[in-house]
Short mmCIF file of C-alpha atoms in Angstrom, two decimals:
data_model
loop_
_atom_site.label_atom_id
_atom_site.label_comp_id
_atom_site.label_asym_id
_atom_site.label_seq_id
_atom_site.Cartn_x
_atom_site.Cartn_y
_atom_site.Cartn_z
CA UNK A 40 -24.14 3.12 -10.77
CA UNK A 41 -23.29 -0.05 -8.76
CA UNK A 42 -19.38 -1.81 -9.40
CA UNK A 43 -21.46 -4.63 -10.39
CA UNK A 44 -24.49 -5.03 -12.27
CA UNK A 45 -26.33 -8.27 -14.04
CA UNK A 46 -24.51 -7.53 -17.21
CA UNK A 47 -21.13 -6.50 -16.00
CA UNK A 48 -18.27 -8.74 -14.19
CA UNK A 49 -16.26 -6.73 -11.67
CA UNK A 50 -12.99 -5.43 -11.53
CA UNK A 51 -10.11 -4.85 -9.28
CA UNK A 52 -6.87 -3.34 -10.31
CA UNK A 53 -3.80 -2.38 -7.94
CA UNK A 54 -1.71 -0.05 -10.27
CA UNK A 55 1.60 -0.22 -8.33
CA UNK A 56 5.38 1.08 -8.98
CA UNK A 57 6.54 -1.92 -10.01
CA UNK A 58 3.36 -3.96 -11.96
CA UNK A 59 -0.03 -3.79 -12.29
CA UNK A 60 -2.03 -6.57 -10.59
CA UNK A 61 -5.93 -7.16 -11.96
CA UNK A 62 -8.85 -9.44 -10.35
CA UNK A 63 -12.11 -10.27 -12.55
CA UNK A 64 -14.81 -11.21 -9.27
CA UNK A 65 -17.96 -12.80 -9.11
CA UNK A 66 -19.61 -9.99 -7.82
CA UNK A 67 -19.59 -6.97 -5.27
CA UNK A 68 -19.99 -7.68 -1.63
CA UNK A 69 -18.84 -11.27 -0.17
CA UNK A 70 -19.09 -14.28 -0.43
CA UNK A 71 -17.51 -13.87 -3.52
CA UNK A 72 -14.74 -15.84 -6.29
CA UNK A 73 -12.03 -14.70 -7.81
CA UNK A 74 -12.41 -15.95 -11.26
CA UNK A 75 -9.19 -14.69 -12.80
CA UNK A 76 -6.18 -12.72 -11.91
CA UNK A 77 -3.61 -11.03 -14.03
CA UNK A 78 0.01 -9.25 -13.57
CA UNK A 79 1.50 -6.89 -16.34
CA UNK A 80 4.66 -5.10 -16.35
CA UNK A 81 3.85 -1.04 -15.52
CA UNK A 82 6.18 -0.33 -18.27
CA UNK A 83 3.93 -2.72 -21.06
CA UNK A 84 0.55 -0.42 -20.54
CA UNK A 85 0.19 -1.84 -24.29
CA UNK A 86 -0.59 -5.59 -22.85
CA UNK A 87 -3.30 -4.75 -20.20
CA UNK A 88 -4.86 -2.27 -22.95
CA UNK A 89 -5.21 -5.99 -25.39
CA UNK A 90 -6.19 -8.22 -22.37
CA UNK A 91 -9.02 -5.66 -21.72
CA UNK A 92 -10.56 -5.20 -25.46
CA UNK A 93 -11.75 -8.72 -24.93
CA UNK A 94 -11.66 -9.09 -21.33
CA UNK A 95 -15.56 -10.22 -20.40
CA UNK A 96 -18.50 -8.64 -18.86
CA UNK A 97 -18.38 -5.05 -20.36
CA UNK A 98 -21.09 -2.45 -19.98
CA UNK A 99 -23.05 -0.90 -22.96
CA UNK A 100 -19.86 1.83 -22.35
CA UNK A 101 -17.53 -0.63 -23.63
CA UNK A 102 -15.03 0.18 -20.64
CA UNK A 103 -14.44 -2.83 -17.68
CA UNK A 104 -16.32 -1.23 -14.40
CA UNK A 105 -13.07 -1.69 -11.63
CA UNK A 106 -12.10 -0.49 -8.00
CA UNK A 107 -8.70 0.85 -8.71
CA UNK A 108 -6.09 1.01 -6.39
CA UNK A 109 -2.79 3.30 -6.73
CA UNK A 110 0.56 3.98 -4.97
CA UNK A 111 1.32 8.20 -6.26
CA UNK A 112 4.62 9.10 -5.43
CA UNK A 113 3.64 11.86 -3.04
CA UNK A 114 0.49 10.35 -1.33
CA UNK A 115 0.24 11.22 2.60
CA UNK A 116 -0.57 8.35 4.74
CA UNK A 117 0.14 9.83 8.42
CA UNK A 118 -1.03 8.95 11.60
CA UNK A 119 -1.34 12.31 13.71
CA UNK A 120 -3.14 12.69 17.21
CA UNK A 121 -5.57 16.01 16.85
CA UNK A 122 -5.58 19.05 19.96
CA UNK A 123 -9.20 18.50 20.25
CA UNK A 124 -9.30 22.08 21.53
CA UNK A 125 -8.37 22.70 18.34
CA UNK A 126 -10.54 20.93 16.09
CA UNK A 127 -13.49 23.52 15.57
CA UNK A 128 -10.67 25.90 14.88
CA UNK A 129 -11.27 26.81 10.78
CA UNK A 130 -7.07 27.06 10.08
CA UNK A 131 -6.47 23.73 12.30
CA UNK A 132 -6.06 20.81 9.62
CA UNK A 133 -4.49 23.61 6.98
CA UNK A 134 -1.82 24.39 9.68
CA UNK A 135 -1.34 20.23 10.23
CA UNK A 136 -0.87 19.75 6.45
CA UNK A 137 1.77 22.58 6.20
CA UNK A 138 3.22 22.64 8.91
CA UNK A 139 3.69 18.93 10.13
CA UNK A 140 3.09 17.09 6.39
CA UNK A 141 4.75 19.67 4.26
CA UNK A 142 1.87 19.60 1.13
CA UNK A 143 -0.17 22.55 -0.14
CA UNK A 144 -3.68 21.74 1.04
CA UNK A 145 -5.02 24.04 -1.82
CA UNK A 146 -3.40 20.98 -3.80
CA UNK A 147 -4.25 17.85 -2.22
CA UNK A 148 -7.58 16.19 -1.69
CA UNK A 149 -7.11 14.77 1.41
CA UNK A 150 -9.57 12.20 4.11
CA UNK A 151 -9.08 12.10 7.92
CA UNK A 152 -9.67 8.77 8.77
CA UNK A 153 -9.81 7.23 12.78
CA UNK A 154 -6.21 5.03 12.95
CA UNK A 155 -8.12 2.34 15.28
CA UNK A 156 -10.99 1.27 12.27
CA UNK A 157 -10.70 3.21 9.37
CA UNK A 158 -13.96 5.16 9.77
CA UNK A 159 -14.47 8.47 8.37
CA UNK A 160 -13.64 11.35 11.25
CA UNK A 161 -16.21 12.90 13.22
CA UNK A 162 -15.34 16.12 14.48
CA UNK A 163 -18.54 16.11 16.75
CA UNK A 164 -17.39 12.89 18.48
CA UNK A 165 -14.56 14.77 20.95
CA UNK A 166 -12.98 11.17 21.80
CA UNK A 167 -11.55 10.42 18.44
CA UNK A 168 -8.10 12.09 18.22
CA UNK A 169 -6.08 9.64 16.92
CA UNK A 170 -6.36 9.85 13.36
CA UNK A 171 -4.68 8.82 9.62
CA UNK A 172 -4.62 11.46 6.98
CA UNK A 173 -4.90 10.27 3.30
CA UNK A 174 -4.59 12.32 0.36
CA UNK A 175 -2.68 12.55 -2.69
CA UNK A 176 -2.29 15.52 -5.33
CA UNK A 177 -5.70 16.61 -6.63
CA UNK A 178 -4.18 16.73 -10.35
CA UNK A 179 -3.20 13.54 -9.89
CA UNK A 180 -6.60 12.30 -9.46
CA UNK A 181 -7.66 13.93 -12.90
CA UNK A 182 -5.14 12.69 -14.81
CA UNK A 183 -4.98 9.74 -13.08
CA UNK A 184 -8.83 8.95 -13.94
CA UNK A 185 -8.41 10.49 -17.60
CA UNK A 186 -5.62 7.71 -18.24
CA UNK A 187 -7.86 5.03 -16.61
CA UNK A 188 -10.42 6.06 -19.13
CA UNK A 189 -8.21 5.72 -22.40
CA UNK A 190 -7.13 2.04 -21.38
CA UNK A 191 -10.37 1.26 -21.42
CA UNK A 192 -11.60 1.04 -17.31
CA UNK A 193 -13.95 2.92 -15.93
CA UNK A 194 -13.24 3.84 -12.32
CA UNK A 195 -15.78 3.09 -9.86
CA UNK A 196 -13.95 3.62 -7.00
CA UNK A 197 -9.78 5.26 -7.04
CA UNK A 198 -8.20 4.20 -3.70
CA UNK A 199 -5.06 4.60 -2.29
CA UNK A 200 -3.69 1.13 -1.84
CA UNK A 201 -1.68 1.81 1.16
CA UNK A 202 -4.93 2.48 2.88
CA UNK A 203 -6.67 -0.74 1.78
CA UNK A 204 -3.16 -2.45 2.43
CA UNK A 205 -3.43 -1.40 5.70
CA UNK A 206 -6.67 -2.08 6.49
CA UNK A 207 -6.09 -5.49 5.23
CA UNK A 208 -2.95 -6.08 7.39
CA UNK A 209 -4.55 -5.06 10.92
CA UNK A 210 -7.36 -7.31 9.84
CA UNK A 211 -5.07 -10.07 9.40
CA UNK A 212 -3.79 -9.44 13.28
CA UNK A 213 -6.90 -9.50 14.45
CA UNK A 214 -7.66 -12.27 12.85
CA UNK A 215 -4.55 -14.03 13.77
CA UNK A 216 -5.02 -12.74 17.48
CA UNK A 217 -1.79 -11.13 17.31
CA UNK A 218 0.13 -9.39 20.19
CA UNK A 219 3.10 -8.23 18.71
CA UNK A 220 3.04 -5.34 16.35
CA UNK A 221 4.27 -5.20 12.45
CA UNK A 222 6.65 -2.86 10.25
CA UNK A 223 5.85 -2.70 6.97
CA UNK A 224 8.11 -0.90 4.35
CA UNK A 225 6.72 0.34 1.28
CA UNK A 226 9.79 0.63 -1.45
CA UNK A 227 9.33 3.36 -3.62
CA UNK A 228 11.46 5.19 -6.06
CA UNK A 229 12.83 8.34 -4.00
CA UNK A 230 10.44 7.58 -0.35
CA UNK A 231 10.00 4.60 1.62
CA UNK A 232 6.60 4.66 3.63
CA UNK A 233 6.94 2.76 6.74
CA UNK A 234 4.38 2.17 9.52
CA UNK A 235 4.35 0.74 12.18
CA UNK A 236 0.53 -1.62 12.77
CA UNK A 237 -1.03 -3.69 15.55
CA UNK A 238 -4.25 -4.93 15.79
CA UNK A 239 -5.39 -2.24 16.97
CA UNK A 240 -4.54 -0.18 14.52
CA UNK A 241 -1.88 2.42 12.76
CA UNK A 242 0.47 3.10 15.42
CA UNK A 243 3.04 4.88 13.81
CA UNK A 244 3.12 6.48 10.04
CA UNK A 245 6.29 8.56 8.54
CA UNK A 246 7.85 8.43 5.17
CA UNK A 247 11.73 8.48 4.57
CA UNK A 248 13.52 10.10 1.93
CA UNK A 249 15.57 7.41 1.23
CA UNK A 250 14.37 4.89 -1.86
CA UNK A 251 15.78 2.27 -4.40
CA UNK A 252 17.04 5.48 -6.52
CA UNK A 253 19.12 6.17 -3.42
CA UNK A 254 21.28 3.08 -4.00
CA UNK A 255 21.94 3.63 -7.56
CA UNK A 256 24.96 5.41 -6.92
CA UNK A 257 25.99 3.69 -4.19
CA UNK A 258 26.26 0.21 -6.46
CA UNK A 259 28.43 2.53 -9.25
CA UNK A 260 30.85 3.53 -6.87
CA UNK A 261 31.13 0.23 -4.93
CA UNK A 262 31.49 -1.91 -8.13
CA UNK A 263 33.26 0.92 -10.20
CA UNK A 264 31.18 1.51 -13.34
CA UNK A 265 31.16 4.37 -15.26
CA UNK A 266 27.79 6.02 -14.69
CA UNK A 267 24.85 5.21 -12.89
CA UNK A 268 22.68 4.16 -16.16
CA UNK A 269 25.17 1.20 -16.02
CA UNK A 270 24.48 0.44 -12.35
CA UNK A 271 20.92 0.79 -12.71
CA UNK A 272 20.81 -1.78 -15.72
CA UNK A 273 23.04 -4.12 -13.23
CA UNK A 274 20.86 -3.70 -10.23
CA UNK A 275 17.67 -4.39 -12.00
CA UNK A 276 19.38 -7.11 -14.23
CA UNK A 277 18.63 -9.83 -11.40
CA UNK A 278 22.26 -11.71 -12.83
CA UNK A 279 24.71 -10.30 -10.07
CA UNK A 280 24.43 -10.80 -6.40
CA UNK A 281 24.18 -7.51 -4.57
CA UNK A 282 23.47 -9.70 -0.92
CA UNK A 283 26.76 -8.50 0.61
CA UNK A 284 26.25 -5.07 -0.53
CA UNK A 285 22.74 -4.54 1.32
CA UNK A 286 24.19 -2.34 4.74
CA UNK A 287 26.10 -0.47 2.38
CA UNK A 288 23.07 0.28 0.05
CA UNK A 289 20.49 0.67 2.68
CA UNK A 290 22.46 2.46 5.24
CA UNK A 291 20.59 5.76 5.58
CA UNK A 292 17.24 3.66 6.05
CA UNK A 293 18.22 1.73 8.13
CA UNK A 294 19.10 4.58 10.84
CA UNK A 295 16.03 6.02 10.16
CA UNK A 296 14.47 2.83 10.89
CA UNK A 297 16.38 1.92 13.67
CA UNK A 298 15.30 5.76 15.26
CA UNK A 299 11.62 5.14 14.82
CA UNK A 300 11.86 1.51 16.01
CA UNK A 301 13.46 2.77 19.11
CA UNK A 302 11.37 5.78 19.82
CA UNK A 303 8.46 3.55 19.27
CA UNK A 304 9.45 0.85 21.52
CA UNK A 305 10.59 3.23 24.46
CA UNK A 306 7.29 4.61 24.17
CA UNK A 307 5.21 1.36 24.35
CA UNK A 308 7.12 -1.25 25.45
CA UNK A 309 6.53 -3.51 22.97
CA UNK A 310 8.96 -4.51 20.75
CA UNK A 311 8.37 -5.41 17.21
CA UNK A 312 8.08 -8.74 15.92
CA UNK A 313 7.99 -8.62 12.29
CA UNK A 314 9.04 -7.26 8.98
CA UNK A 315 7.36 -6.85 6.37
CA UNK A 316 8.23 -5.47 2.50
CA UNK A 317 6.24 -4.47 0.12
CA UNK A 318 6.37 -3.13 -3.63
CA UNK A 319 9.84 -4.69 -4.11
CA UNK A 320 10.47 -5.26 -7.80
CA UNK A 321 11.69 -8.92 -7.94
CA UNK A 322 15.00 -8.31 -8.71
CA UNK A 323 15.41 -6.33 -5.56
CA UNK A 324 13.32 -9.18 -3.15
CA UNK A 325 16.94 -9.17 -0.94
CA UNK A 326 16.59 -6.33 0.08
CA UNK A 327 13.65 -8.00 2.69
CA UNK A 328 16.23 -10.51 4.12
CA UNK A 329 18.76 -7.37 4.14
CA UNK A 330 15.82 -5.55 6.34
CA UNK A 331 15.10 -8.00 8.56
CA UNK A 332 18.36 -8.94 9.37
CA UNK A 333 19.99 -5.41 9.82
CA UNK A 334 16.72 -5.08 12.06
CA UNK A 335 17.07 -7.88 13.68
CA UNK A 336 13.54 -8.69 13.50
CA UNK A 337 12.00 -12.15 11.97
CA UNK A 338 10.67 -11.83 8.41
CA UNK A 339 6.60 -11.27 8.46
CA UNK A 340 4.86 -14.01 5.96
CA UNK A 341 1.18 -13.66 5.33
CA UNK A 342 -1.28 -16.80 5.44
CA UNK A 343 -3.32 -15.70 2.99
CA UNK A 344 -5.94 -18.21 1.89
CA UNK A 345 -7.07 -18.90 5.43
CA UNK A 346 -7.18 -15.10 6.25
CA UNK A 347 -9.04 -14.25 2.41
CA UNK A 348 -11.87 -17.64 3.58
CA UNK A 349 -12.15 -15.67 6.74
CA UNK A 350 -13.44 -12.37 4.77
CA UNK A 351 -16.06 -14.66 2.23
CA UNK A 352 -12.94 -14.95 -0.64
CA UNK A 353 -12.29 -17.71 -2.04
CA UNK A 354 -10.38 -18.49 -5.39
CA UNK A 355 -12.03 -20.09 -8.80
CA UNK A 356 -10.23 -23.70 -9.38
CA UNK A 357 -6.90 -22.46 -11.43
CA UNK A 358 -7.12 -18.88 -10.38
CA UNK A 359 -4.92 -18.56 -7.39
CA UNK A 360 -1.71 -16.98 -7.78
CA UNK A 361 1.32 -19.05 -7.22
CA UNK A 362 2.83 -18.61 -5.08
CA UNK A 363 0.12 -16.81 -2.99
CA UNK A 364 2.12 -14.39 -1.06
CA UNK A 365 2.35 -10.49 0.17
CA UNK A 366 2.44 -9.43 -3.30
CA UNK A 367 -1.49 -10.06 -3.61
CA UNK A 368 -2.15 -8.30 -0.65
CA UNK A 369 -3.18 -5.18 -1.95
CA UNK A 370 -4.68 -6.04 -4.74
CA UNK A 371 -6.93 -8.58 -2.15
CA UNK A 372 -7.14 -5.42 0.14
CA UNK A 373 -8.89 -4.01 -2.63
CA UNK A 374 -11.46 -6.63 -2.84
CA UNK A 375 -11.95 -7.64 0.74
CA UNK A 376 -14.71 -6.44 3.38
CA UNK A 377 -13.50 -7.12 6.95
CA UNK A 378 -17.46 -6.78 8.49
CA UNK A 379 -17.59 -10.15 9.43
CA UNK A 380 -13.74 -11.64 9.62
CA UNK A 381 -13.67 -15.13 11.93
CA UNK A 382 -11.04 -15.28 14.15
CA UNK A 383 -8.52 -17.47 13.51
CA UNK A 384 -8.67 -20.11 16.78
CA UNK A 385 -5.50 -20.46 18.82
#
């Protein structure tokens, strides 16, 4: 069955750490509209659930038909280059995942994708050896799909949204004819993914273990409370300043920042000329100005409507987002096709 039929409307839905972000679209490939978009609180599952029992365009199944995008806590996004002498070799990729990623591959369902496009690996073709590996745990996707079904969505398609986020920021690079290349942190609870992107694709990939949880107790003993439930209410409360506390709280990521930024730029030459954070609960949207200027590296801001009208999107009059920022981008990522992107003129 198609995502979109004559009698459905399509769906897009970024399920991420922090919120879930949902697009109703005009229709499958582009030119398309974005007729509506919505943003619920990850902890309120009980408000999507009652914007979707009347939400418009069902099946005869009942359920929304949506391309759903998620963030699991131990996904693998990694940019590796492959021994092709190796590559016909039956234990290679098991050895790469246990070895170099850490992960059961009896566990994980994991894609080897080429780092320069995004297409699907070819073993045959002997000059593509720098790759991405994507995957996430297998039992994951199960239950992952089985709770998709009770709110009332039927998955057409369950991506990994760093992927499509990705794919959506070298896209923008190209399409801004950009030389330098990007950083982009993804905040999570207990990992921080960070990559570093031209546009020519994923240039570097690692994950640090080093997240928001990490600064919990860091803002108990700093400010003296008793436990770290009490700092954790504070730091999420968005009513005290924690500005002059960022080195102290982002300390360890920021050497293991600073390592990959320098290995990277020792290796290249090129130096990095932006920042940019995503899947920052709002309380918590500092911590970007703390980044970039522990970094010393400008802040990265996303044009998006000129880049989205370069990809056939366009919004419906009253549904764009405001403001219309790096938040969407996944969820756009989602719906985007980047086939026929213009280049932005100089």
């Amino acid at each position: 069955m198609s995502l979109f039929s004559s009698k459905t409307k399509g769906y897009c839905i970024e399920f991420g750490e922090q919120s879930i972000l949902l697009a109703r679209v005009s229709r499958s490939e582009s030119p398309l509209v974005i007729e509506e978009v919505k943003e619920f609180p990850v902890s309120d599952i009980t408000a999507l659930k009652e914007y979707l029992k009347s939400a418009p365009g069902k099946g005869p199944t009942k359920l929304i038909h949506a391309k759903c995008g998620i963030f699991p806590a131990k996904r693998v996004v990694r940019r590796h280059t492959l021994d092709l002498k190796r590559i016909k070799e039956p234990a290679y990729f098991n050895e790469i995942y246990t070895q170099q990623f850490r992960v059961d591959p009896e566990k994980y369902t994991i894609t080897v994708l080429n780092s320069a496009d995004g297409s699907e690996f070819d073993d045959s073709k002997t000059n593509q050896k720098e790759v991405v590996f994507c995957g996430f745990p297998s039992e994951e996707i199960d239950s992952m799909q089985d709770s998709l079904l009770a709110m009332g969505i039927y998955p057409e398609r369950l991506e990994l949204s760093s992927v499509s986020t990705l794919g959506a920021l070298i896209s923008y690079l190209k399409f801004k004819q950009s030389k330098t290349p990007l950083l982009l942190l993804e905040f999570g609870a207990d990992t921080t993914q960070s990559y570093i992107l031209s546009a020519d694709g994923v240039e570097i990939s690692r994950p640090i273990q080093s997240g928001i949880s990490a600064m919990i107790p860091v803002v108990q003993k700093e400010l003296g409370l008793k436990d770290e439930e009490s700092a954790k209410k504070l730091f999420f409360s968005n009513t005290f300043d924690f500005t002059s506390m960022g080195l102290s709280l982002t300390k360890k990521l920021l050497k293991e920042l600073q390592s990959s930024i320098g290995f990277y730029e020792v290796q290249t030459g090129q130096s990095i000329g932006g920042v940019l954070c995503t899947q920052l609960p709002q309380p918590l949207a500092w911590l970007s100005t703390t980044m970039t200027g522990a970094l010393g590296v400008s802040s990265f801001n996303v044009e998006m409507t000129p880049w989205l009208e370069s990809t056939g999107i366009r919004f419906a009059d009253g549904a764009c987002p405001t403001p219309l920022n790096e938040r969407w981008l996944g969820l756009t990522a989602l719906i985007a096709s980047y086939d026929h992107v213009i280049v932005q003129k100089k």
